[in-house]
Amino acid sequence: MSGEVEYRRCDENDVDVLCALGMYTFRVTFSDTTAESDMLSYLVQAYSHDQVLRELTDPDSMFYLATVGGTPAGYMKLNTGAAQTEPMGDRYLEVQRLYVIPEFKRHHIGTGFMNLAFDAARRSRLPKMWLGVWEHNDPAQAFYQRMGYTFFSEHTFLVGADPQRDLLMSIDVPDLDED
């Protein structure tokens, strides 16, 4: 698919597209390594309309949508404060989710999302960003390392009843003018 990539912040009108994108991208990314029962359990829990609406209306969370030629191509979810999935405090912005539909992966959408995340951190005067990435998702780890992230810890991420190990990565926000 061709066309210009456009990014925008999501609002309550985007719940259905975020649910669909979340379910599709998570399934296509992890279905080969996750039991179907665990996959279904996780998708119902994480991407139900009510759950996504709750997250979308949380003042400590932000969702961004990328489209290519008007077609949804990916999304990103950022968290600050109490919305973070680990208690990192008030100096961090979390990139909780960054998913791109496979057909659009050569459009540099991930880099565009990362730039939006850096901008959000700078606007909020947050000097650090962090994320969790599945230990076996080598392409994502390589992307984050190219962006400048480094490993600092790990945590358990439940997919249904399956405990999986996520590697935690962080980065100092570039060009943050700390007075």
Coordinates of C-alpha atoms in Angstrom, one line a residue:
M1 CA 0.0 0.0 0.0
S2 CA 1.2 3.5 -0.8
G3 CA 0.4 6.9 0.5
E4 CA 1.5 9.4 3.0
V5 CA 1.5 8.3 6.7
E6 CA -0.6 10.5 8.9
Y7 CA -0.7 10.5 12.7
R8 CA -3.2 11.8 15.0
R9 CA -4.2 11.6 18.7
C10 CA -7.2 9.4 19.3
D11 CA -10.4 10.3 21.0
E12 CA -13.5 8.4 22.2
N13 CA -14.7 8.1 18.5
D14 CA -11.7 5.8 17.8
V15 CA -12.6 3.1 20.3
D16 CA -13.8 0.6 17.6
V17 CA -10.8 1.1 15.4
L18 CA -8.4 0.8 18.4
C19 CA -10.2 -2.5 19.5
A20 CA -9.9 -3.9 16.0
L21 CA -6.3 -2.8 15.5
G22 CA -5.3 -4.1 18.9
M23 CA -6.8 -7.5 18.4
Y24 CA -5.5 -7.9 14.9
T25 CA -2.0 -6.7 15.5
F26 CA -1.5 -8.7 18.8
R27 CA -2.9 -11.8 17.2
V28 CA -0.8 -11.6 14.0
T29 CA 2.3 -10.8 16.1
F30 CA 2.0 -13.5 18.7
S31 CA -0.3 -16.3 17.5
D32 CA 2.5 -18.6 16.5
T33 CA 3.8 -18.6 20.0
T34 CA 0.7 -18.4 22.1
A35 CA -1.9 -21.1 22.8
E36 CA -5.3 -20.2 21.3
S37 CA -7.1 -20.3 24.7
D38 CA -4.5 -17.8 26.2
M39 CA -4.8 -15.6 23.1
L40 CA -8.6 -15.4 23.3
S41 CA -8.5 -14.8 27.0
Y42 CA -6.0 -11.9 26.6
L43 CA -7.8 -10.4 23.6
V44 CA -11.1 -10.3 25.4
Q45 CA -9.6 -8.8 28.5
A46 CA -7.3 -6.2 26.8
Y47 CA -9.3 -5.2 23.8
S48 CA -12.9 -5.2 24.8
H49 CA -14.8 -2.0 23.9
D50 CA -15.3 -1.1 27.6
Q51 CA -11.6 -1.7 28.4
V52 CA -10.3 0.4 25.5
L53 CA -12.7 3.2 26.3
R54 CA -11.6 3.2 30.0
E55 CA -8.0 3.5 28.9
L56 CA -8.7 6.0 26.2
T57 CA -10.5 8.3 28.7
D58 CA -7.8 8.0 31.4
P59 CA -6.1 11.4 31.6
D60 CA -2.7 9.7 32.2
S61 CA -2.9 7.8 28.9
M62 CA -2.7 8.9 25.2
F63 CA -3.4 6.9 22.1
Y64 CA -2.1 7.7 18.6
L65 CA -3.3 6.3 15.3
A66 CA -1.3 6.1 12.1
T67 CA -3.1 5.9 8.7
V68 CA -1.7 5.4 5.3
G69 CA -3.9 6.7 2.5
G70 CA -6.8 6.8 5.1
T71 CA -6.4 3.2 6.1
P72 CA -5.5 2.4 9.8
A73 CA -1.9 1.1 9.8
G74 CA -1.0 1.0 13.5
Y75 CA -1.4 2.6 16.9
M76 CA 0.6 3.6 20.0
K77 CA -0.4 3.9 23.6
L78 CA 1.5 6.1 26.1
N79 CA 1.1 6.2 29.8
T80 CA 2.3 8.6 32.6
G81 CA 1.8 8.6 36.3
A82 CA -0.5 6.0 37.7
A83 CA -1.5 4.6 34.3
Q84 CA 2.0 3.1 33.8
T85 CA 2.1 -0.7 34.0
E86 CA 5.0 -0.6 36.5
P87 CA 5.4 2.0 39.3
M88 CA 8.1 4.1 37.6
G89 CA 7.2 7.4 39.2
D90 CA 6.6 10.8 37.8
R91 CA 9.7 11.2 35.7
Y92 CA 8.8 8.6 33.1
L93 CA 6.6 8.1 30.1
E94 CA 5.7 4.5 29.2
V95 CA 5.3 3.3 25.6
Q96 CA 2.9 0.5 26.6
R97 CA 1.8 -0.5 23.1
L98 CA 3.3 0.2 19.6
Y99 CA 1.8 -2.0 16.9
V100 CA 1.9 -1.7 13.2
I101 CA 0.0 -3.9 10.7
P102 CA 2.6 -6.1 8.9
E103 CA 1.8 -4.7 5.4
F104 CA 2.8 -1.2 6.6
K105 CA 6.0 -2.1 8.4
R106 CA 8.3 -0.5 5.7
H107 CA 6.6 2.9 6.0
H108 CA 8.7 3.9 9.1
I109 CA 5.6 4.2 11.2
G110 CA 7.4 2.9 14.3
T111 CA 9.9 5.7 14.0
G112 CA 7.1 8.2 13.5
F113 CA 5.4 6.9 16.6
M114 CA 8.6 7.1 18.6
N115 CA 9.1 10.7 17.6
L116 CA 5.6 11.4 18.8
A117 CA 6.4 9.7 22.1
F118 CA 9.6 11.8 22.5
D119 CA 7.5 15.0 21.7
A120 CA 4.9 14.0 24.3
A121 CA 7.6 13.4 26.9
R122 CA 9.2 16.8 26.2
R123 CA 5.9 18.6 26.4
S124 CA 5.3 17.0 29.8
R125 CA 8.9 17.6 30.9
L126 CA 9.5 13.9 31.5
P127 CA 13.2 13.1 31.1
K128 CA 12.9 9.3 30.7
M129 CA 10.8 6.9 28.6
W130 CA 10.5 3.1 29.1
L131 CA 8.8 0.1 27.6
G132 CA 8.5 -3.6 27.9
V133 CA 9.2 -6.0 25.0
W134 CA 8.7 -9.7 24.9
E135 CA 12.0 -11.6 25.3
H136 CA 11.6 -13.4 22.0
N137 CA 10.5 -10.4 19.9
D138 CA 13.9 -9.9 18.4
P139 CA 12.8 -7.5 15.6
A140 CA 11.1 -5.2 18.2
Q141 CA 14.2 -5.3 20.5
A142 CA 16.4 -4.4 17.6
F143 CA 14.2 -1.5 16.6
Y144 CA 14.2 -0.1 20.2
Q145 CA 17.9 -0.5 20.4
R146 CA 18.4 1.4 17.1
M147 CA 16.2 4.2 18.7
G148 CA 18.6 4.3 21.6
Y149 CA 16.8 2.2 24.3
T150 CA 18.9 0.0 26.7
F151 CA 17.8 -2.9 28.8
F152 CA 17.4 -2.3 32.6
S153 CA 15.1 -5.0 34.0
E154 CA 12.3 -7.4 33.3
H155 CA 8.8 -8.2 34.4
T156 CA 6.1 -10.9 33.9
F157 CA 3.4 -10.2 31.3
L158 CA 0.4 -12.5 31.4
V159 CA -1.2 -13.5 28.1
G160 CA -4.3 -15.4 29.4
A161 CA -2.8 -17.8 31.9
D162 CA 0.6 -17.9 30.3
P163 CA 3.3 -15.9 32.2
Q164 CA 5.7 -14.4 29.7
R165 CA 8.9 -12.5 30.3
D166 CA 9.2 -9.0 29.0
L167 CA 12.5 -7.2 28.9
L168 CA 12.3 -3.6 30.2
M169 CA 14.1 -0.9 28.2
S170 CA 14.6 2.8 28.9
I171 CA 16.0 5.9 27.2
D172 CA 16.8 9.4 28.2
V173 CA 14.5 11.8 26.3
P174 CA 16.7 13.6 23.8
D175 CA 16.8 17.4 23.6
L176 CA 14.9 17.9 26.8
D177 CA 15.8 21.3 28.0
E178 CA 15.9 20.9 31.8
D179 CA 16.1 24.3 33.4

